[in-house]
PDB file of C-alpha atoms in Angstrom:
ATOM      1  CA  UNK A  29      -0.143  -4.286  27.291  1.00  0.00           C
ATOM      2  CA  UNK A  30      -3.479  -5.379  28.570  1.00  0.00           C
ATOM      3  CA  UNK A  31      -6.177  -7.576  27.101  1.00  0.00           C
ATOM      4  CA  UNK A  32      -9.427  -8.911  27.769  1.00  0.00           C
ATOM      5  CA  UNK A  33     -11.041 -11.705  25.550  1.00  0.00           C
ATOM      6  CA  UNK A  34     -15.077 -11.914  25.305  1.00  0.00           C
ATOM      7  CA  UNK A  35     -16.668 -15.203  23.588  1.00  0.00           C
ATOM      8  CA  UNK A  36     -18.934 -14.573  20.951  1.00  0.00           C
ATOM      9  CA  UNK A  37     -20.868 -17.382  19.107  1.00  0.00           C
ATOM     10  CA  UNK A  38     -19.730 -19.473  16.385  1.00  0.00           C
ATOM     11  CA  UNK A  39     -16.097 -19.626  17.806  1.00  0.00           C
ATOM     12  CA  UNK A  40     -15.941 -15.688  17.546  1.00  0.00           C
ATOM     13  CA  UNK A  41     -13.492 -13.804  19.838  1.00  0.00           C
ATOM     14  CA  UNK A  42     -13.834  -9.698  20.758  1.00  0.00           C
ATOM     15  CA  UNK A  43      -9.933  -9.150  22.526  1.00  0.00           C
ATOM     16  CA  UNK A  44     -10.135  -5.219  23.961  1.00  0.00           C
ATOM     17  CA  UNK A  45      -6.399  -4.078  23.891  1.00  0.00           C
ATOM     18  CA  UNK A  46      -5.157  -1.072  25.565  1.00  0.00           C
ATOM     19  CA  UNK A  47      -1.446  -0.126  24.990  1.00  0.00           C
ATOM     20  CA  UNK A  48       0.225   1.890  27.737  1.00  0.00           C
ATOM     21  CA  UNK A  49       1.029   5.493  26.825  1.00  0.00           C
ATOM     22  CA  UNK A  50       4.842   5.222  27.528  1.00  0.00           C
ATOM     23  CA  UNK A  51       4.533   2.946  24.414  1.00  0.00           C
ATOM     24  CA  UNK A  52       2.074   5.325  22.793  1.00  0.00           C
ATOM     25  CA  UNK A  53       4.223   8.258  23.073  1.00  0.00           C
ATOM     26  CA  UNK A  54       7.165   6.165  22.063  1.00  0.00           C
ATOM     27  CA  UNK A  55       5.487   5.331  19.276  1.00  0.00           C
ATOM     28  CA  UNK A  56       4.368   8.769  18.232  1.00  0.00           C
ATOM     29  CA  UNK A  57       7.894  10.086  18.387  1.00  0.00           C
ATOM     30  CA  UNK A  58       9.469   6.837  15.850  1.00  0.00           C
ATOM     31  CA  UNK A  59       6.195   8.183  13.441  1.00  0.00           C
ATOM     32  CA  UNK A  60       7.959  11.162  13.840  1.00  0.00           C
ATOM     33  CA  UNK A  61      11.649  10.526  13.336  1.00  0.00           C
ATOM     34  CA  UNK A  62      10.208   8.296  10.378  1.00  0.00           C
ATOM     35  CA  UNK A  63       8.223  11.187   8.172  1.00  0.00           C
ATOM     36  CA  UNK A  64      10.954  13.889   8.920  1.00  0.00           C
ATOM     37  CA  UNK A  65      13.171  12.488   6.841  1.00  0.00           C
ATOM     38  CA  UNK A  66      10.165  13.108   3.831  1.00  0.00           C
ATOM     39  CA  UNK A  67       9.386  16.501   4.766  1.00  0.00           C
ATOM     40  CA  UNK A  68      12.146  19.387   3.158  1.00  0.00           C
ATOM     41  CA  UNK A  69      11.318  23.275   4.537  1.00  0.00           C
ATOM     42  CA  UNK A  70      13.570  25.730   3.644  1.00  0.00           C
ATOM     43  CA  UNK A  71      16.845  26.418   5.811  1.00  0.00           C
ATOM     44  CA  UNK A  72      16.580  22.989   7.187  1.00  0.00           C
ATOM     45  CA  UNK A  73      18.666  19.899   5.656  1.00  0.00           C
ATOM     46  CA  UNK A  74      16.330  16.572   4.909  1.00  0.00           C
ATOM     47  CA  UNK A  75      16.089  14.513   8.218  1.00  0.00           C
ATOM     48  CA  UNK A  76      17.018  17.576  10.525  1.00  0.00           C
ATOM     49  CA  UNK A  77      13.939  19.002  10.539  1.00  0.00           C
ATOM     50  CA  UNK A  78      12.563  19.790  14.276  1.00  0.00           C
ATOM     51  CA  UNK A  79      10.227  17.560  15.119  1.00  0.00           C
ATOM     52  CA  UNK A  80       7.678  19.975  16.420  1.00  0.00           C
ATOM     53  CA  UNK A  81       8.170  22.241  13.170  1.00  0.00           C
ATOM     54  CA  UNK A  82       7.388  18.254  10.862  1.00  0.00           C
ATOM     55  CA  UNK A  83       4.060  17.858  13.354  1.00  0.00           C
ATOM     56  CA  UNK A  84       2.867  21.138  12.069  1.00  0.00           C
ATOM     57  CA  UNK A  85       3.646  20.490   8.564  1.00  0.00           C
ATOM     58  CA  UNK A  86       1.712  16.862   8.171  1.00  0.00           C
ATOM     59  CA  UNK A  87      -1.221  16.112   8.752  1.00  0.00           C
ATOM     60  CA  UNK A  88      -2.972  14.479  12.047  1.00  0.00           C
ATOM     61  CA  UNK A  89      -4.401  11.784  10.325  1.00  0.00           C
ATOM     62  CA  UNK A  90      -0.733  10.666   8.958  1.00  0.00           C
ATOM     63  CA  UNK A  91       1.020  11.031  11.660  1.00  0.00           C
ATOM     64  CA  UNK A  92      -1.748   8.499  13.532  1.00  0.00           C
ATOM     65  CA  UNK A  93      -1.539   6.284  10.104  1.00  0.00           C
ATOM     66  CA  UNK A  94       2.197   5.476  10.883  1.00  0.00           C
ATOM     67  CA  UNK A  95       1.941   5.041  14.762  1.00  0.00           C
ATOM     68  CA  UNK A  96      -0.995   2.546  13.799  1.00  0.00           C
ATOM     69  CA  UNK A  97       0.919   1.050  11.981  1.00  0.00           C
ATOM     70  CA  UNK A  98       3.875   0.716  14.703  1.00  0.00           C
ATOM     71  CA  UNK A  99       1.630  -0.305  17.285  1.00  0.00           C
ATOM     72  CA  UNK A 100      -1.081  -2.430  16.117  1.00  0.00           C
ATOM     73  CA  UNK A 101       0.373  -5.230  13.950  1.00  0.00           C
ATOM     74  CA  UNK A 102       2.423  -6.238  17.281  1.00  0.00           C
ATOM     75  CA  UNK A 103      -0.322  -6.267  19.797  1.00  0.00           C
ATOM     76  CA  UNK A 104      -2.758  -7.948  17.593  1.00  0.00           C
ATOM     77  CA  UNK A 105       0.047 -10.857  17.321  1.00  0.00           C
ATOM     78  CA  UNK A 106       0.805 -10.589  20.929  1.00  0.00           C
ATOM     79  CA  UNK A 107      -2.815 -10.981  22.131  1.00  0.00           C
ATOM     80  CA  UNK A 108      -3.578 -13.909  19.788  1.00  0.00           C
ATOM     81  CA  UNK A 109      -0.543 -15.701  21.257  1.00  0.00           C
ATOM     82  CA  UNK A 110      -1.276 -15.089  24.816  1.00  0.00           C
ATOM     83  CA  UNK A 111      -5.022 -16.931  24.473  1.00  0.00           C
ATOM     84  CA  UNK A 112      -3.821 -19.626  21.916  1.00  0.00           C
ATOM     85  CA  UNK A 113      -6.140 -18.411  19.422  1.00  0.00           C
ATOM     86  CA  UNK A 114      -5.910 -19.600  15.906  1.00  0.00           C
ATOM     87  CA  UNK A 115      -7.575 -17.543  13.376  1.00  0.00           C
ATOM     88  CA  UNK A 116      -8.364 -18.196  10.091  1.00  0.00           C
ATOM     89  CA  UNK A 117      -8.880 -15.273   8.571  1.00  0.00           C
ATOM     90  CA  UNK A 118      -7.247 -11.842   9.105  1.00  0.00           C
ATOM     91  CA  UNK A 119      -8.451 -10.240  12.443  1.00  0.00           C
ATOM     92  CA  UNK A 120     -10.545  -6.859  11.682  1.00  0.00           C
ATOM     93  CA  UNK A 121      -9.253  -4.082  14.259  1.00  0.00           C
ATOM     94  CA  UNK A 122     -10.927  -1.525  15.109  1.00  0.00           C
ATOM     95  CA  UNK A 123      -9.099   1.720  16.455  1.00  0.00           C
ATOM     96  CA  UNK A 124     -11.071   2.746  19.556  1.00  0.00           C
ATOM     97  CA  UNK A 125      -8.558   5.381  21.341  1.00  0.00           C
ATOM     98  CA  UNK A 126      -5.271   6.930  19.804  1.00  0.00           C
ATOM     99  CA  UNK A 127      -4.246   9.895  21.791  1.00  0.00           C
ATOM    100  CA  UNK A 128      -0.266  11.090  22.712  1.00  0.00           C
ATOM    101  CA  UNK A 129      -0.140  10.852  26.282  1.00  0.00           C
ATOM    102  CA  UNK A 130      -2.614   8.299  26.534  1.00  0.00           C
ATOM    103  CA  UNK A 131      -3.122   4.486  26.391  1.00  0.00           C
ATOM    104  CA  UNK A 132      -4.196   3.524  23.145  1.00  0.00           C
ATOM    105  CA  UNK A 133      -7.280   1.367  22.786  1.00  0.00           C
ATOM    106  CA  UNK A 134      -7.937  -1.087  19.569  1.00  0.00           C
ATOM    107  CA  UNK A 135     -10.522  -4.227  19.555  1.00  0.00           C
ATOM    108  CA  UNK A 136     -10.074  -6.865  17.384  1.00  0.00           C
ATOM    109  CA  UNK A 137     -12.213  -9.621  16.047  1.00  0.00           C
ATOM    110  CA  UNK A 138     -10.979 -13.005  16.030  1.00  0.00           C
ATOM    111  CA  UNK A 139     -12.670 -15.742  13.688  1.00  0.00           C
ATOM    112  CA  UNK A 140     -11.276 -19.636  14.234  1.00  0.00           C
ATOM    113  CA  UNK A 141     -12.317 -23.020  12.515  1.00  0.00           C
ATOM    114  CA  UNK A 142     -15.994 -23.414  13.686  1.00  0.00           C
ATOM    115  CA  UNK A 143     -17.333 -26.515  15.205  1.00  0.00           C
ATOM    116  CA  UNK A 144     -18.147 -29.374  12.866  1.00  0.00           C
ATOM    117  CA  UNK A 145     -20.850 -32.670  13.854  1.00  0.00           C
ATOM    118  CA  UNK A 146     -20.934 -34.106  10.176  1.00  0.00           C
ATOM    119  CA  UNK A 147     -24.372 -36.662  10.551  1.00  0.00           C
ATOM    120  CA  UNK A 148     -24.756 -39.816   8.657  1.00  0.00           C
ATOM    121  CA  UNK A 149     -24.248 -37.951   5.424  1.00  0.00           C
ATOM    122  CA  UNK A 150     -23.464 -41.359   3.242  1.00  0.00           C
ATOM    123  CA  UNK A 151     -26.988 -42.757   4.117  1.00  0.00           C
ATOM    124  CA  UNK A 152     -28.996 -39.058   3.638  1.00  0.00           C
ATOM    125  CA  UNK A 153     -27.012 -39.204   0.009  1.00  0.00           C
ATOM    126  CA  UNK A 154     -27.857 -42.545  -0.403  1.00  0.00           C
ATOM    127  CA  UNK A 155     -31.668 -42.276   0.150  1.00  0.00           C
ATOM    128  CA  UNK A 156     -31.604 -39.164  -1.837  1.00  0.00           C
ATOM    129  CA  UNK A 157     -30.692 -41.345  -4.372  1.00  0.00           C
ATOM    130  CA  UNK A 158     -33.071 -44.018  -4.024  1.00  0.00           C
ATOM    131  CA  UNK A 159     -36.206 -41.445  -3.706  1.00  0.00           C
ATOM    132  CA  UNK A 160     -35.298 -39.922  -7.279  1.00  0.00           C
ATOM    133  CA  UNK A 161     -35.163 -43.338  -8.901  1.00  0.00           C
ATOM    134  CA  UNK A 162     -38.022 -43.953  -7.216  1.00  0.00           C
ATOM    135  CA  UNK A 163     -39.737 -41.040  -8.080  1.00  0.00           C
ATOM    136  CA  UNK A 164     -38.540 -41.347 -11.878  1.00  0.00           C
ATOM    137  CA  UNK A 165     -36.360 -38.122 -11.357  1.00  0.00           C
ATOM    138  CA  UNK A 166     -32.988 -39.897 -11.790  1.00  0.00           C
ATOM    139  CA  UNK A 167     -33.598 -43.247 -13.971  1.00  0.00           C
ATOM    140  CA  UNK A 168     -29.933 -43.956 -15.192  1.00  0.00           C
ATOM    141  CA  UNK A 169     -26.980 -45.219 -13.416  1.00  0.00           C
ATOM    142  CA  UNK A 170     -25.472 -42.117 -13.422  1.00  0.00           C
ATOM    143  CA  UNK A 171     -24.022 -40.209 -10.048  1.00  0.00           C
ATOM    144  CA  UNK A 172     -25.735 -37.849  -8.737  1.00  0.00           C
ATOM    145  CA  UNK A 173     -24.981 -34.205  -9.210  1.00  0.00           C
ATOM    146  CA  UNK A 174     -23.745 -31.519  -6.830  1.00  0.00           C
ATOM    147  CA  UNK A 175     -26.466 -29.973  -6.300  1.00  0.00           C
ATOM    148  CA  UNK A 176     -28.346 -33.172  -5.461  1.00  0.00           C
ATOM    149  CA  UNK A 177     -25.718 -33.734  -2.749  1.00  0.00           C
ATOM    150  CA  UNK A 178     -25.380 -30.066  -1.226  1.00  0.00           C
ATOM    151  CA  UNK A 179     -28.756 -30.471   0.774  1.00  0.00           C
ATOM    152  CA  UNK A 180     -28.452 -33.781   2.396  1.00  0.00           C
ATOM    153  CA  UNK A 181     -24.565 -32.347   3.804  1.00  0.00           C
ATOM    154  CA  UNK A 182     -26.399 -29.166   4.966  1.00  0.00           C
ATOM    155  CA  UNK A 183     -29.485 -31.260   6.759  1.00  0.00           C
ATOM    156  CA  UNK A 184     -27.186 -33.774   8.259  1.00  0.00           C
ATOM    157  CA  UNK A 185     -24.507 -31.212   9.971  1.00  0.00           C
ATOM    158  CA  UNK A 186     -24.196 -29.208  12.818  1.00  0.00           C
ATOM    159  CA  UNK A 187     -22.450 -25.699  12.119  1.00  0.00           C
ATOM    160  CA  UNK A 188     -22.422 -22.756  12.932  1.00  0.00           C
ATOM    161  CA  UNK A 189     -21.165 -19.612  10.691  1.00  0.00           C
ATOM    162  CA  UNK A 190     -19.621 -16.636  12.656  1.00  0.00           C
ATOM    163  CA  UNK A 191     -21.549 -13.685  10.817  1.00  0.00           C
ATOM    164  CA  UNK A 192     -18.266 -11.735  10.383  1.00  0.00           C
ATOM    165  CA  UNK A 193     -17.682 -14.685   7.976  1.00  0.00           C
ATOM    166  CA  UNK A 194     -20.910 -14.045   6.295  1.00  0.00           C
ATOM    167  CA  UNK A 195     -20.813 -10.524   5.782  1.00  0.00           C
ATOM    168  CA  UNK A 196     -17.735 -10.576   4.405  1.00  0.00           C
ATOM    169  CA  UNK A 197     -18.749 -13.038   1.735  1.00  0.00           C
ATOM    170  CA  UNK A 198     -22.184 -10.721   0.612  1.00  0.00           C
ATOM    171  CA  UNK A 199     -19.638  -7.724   0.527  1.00  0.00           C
ATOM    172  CA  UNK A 200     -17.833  -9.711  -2.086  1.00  0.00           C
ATOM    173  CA  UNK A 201     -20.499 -10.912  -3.778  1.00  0.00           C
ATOM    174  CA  UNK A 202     -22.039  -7.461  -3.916  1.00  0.00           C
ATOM    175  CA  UNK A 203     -19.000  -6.123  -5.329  1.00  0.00           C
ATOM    176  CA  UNK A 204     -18.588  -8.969  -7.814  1.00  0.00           C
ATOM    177  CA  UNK A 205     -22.014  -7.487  -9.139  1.00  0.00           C
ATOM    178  CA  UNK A 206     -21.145  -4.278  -8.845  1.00  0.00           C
ATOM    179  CA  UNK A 207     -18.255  -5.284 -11.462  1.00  0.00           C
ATOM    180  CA  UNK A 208     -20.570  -7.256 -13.717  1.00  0.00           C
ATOM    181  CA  UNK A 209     -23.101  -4.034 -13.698  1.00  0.00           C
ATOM    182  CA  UNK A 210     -20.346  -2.001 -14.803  1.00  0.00           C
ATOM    183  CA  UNK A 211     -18.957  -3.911 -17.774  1.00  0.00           C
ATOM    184  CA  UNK A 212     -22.667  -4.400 -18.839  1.00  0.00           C
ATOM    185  CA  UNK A 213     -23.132  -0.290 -18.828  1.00  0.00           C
ATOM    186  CA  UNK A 214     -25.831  -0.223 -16.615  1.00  0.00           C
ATOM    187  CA  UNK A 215     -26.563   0.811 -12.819  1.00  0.00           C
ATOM    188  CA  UNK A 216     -27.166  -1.334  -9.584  1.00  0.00           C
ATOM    189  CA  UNK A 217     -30.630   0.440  -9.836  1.00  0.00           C
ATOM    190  CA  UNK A 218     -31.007  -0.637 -13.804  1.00  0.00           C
ATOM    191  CA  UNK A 219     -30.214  -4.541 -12.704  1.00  0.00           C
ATOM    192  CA  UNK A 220     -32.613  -4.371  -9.581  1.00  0.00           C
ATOM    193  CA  UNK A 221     -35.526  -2.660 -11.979  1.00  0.00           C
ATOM    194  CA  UNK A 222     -34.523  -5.687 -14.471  1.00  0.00           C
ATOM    195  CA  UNK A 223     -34.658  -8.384 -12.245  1.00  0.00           C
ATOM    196  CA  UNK A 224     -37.947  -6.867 -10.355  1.00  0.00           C
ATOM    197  CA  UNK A 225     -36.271  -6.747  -7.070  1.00  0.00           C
ATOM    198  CA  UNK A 226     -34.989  -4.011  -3.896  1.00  0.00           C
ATOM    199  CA  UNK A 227     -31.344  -3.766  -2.906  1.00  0.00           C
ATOM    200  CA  UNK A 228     -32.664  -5.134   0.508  1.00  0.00           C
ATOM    201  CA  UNK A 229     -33.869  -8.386  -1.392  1.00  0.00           C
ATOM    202  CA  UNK A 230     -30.534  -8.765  -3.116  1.00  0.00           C
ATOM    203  CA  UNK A 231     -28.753  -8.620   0.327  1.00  0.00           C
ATOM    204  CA  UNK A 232     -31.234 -11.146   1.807  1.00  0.00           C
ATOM    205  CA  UNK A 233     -30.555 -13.387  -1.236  1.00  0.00           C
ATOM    206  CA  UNK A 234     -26.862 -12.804  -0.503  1.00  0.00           C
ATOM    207  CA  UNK A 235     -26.427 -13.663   2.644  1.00  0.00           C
ATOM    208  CA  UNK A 236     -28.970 -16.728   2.230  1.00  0.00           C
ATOM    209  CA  UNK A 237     -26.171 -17.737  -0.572  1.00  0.00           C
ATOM    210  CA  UNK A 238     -23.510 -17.021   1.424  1.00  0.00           C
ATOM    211  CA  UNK A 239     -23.988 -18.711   4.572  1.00  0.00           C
ATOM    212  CA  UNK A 240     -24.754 -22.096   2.609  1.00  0.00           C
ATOM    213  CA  UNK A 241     -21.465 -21.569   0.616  1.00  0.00           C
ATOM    214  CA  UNK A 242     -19.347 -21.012   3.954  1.00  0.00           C
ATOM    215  CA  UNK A 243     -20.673 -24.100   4.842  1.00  0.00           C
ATOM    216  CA  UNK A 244     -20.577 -26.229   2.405  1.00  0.00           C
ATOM    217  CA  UNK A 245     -16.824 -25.257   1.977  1.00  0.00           C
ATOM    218  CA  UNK A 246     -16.355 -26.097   5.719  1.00  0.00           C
ATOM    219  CA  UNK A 247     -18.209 -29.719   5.820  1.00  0.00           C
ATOM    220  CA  UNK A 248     -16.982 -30.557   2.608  1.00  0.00           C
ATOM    221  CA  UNK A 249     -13.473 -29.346   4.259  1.00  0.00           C
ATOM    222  CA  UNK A 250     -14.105 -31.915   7.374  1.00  0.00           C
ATOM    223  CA  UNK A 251     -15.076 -34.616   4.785  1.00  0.00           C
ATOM    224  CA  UNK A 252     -11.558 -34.339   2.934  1.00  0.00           C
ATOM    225  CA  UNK A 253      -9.871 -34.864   6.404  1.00  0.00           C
ATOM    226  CA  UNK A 254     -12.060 -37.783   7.798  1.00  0.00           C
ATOM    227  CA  UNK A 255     -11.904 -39.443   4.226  1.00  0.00           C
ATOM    228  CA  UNK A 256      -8.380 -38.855   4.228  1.00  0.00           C
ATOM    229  CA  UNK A 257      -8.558 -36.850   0.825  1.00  0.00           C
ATOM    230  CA  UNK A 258      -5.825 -34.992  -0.353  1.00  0.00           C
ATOM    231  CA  UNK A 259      -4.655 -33.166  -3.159  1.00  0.00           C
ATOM    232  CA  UNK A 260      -1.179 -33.545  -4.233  1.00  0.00           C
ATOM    233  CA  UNK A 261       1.569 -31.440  -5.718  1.00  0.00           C
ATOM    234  CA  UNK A 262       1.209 -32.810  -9.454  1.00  0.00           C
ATOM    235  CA  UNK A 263      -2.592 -32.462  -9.251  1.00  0.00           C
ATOM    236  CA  UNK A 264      -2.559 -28.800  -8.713  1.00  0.00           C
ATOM    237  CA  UNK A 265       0.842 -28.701 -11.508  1.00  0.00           C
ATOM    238  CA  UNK A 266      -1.698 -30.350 -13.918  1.00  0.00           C
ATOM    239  CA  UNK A 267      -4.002 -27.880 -13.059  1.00  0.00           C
ATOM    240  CA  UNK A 268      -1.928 -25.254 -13.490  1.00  0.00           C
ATOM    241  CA  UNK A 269      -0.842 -26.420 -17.085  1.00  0.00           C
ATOM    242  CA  UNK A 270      -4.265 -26.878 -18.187  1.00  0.00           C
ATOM    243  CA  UNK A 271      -4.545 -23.227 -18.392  1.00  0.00           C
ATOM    244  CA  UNK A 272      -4.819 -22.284 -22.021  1.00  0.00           C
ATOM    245  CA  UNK A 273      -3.178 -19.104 -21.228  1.00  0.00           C
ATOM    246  CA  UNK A 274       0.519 -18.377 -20.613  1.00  0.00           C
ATOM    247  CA  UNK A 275      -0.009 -15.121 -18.175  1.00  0.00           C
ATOM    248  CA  UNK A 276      -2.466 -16.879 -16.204  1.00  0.00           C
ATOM    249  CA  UNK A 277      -0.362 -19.834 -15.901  1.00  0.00           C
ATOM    250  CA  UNK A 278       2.318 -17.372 -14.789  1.00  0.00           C
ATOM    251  CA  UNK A 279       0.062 -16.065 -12.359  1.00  0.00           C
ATOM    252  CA  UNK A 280      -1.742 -19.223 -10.724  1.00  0.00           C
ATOM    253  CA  UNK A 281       1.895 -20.913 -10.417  1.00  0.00           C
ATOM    254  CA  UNK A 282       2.380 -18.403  -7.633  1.00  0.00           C
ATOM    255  CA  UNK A 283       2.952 -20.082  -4.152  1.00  0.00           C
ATOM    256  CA  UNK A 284       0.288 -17.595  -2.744  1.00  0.00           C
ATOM    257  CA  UNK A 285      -2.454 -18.820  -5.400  1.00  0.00           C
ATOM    258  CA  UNK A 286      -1.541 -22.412  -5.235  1.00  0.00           C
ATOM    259  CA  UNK A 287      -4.002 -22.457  -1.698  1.00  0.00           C
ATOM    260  CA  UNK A 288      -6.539 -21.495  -3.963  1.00  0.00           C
ATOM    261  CA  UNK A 289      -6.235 -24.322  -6.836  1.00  0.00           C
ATOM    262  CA  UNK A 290      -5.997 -26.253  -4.260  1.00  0.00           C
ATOM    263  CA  UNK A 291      -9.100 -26.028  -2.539  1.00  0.00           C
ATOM    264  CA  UNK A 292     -11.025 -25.521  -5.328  1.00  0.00           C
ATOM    265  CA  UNK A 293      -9.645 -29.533  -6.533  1.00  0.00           C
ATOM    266  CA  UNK A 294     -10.498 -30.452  -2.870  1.00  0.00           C
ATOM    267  CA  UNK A 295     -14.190 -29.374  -3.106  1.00  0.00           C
ATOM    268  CA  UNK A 296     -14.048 -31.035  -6.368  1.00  0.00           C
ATOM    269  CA  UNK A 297     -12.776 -34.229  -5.503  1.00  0.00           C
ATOM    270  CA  UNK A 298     -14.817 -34.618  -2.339  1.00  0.00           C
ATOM    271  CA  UNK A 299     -17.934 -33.622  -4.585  1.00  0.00           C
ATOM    272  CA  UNK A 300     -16.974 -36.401  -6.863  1.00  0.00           C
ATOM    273  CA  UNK A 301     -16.709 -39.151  -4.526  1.00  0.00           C
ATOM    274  CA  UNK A 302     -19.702 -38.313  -2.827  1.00  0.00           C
ATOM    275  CA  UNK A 303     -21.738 -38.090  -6.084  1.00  0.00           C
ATOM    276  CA  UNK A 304     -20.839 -42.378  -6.163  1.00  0.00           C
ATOM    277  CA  UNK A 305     -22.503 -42.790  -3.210  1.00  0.00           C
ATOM    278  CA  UNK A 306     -25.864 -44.603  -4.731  1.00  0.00           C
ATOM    279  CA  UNK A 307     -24.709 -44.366  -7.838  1.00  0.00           C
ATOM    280  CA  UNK A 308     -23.960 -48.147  -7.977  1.00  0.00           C
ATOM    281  CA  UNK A 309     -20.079 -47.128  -8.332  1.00  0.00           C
ATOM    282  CA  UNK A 310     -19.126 -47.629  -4.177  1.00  0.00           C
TER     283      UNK A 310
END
């Protein structure tokens, strides 16, 4: 196996793989041995089907599923490891080449923890602060809000967003309304006439939102670790318990959901001790 590795911005990796076709055709014949023992034609026991009768009996396009599935998990792994990537999200492959006889082709995206410069963001917090009780806009003692602090963190830090990152986010958030549209019993195109706006507007909207969120999550992220913030085991329990419901405790006690109520208590935490800053409370 073979790969080359092309830097993209925002810590964004391309890795070209080519497999060699002795691995290929190896491959292609395990696929084989694998979905003979599903196929039954008549005068032949299960498993002992030919193979060349079982490549004439299933489809192309299933017989390339399961050597994809052989092949690609393996090299994607392999690649990562040999250039000390770390990834933080699941690399999207791309099949460019899958041929018996023939070296098989795949390129891979690889997205890792962008760089961070968090700025002064204490003292842009803090004279956000003092301009709205200047300005009458924030006459109490109280903290300020999250919204109040998500601009000064934005202004005062240097990131960059891979765009793999952010498209992924609008295609969530466009099929999050999608969902919404549906339980109201209307169409994408009713919403858009209702909210006097085109699909491309929505998108642009989107991916405005989305880039912002990505990194907000990210400084706020970087905050938690220089403030040495953490969230412990009996925070996300008590979390977990505060759940009125007994399925969805069921479900968010799960070890693979627990990342989840746990970064959502991070962002929450961080929020709330930055809110003090110039809110007479540090």
């Amino acid at each position: 196996m073979t790969t080359q590795i092309e830097k993209l911005p925002a810590k964004t990796y391309k890795l070209t793989i080519t497999i060699p076709q002795e691995d290929v055709n190896s491959a292609f014949q395990i696929a084989l041995t694998t979905l003979t023992s599903q196929i039954k034609i008549d005068g032949f026991r299960p498993g002992m089907v030919p193979t060349n009768l079982v490549e004439d009996k299933i489809d192309q396009g299933k017989i390339n599923g399961e050597v994809v599935n052989i092949l690609v998990p393996s090299a994607v792994s392999g690649a990562i490891k040999e250039h000390h990537l770390n990834p933080i999200v699941s690399p999207k492959t791309t099949l460019k080449q899958l041929e018996k006889s023939k070296d098989c082709v795949i390129e891979t995206t690889i997205i890792e923890y962008p760089e961070i410069t968090l700025g002064n963001y204490k003292e842009a917090i803090s004279l956000l602060s003092s301009s709205n009780k200047t300005n009458g806009t924030n006459t109490t003692n109280k903290t300020n809000s999250s919204s109040d602090i998500t601009k000064p963190l934005l202004e005062t830090t240097t990131i960059e967003i891979s765009q793999s990152l952010v498209e992924e986010e609008v295609s969530r958030m466009f099929m999050q309304l999608m969902n919404q549209t549906a339980k109201m019993g209307i169409t994408i195109d009713d919403y858009l006439r209702s909210i006097n706006k085109s699909l491309d507007q929505i998108k642009d909207d989107y991916k405005k939102s989305a880039e912002e969120n990505l990194k907000l999550e990210f400084i706020l992220n970087e905050i938690a670790k220089k403030e040495n913030i953490v969230i412990t085991d009996t925070e996300i329990q008590a979390a977990i318990n505060a759940s009125p419901d007994a399925n969805a405790k069921k479900e968010l006690s799960k070890e693979e959901n627990k990342w989840y109520i746990r970064s959502v208590l991070l962002k929450n935490k961080v929020l709330g001790e930055l809110s003090k800053i110039g809110g007479g409370t540090q």
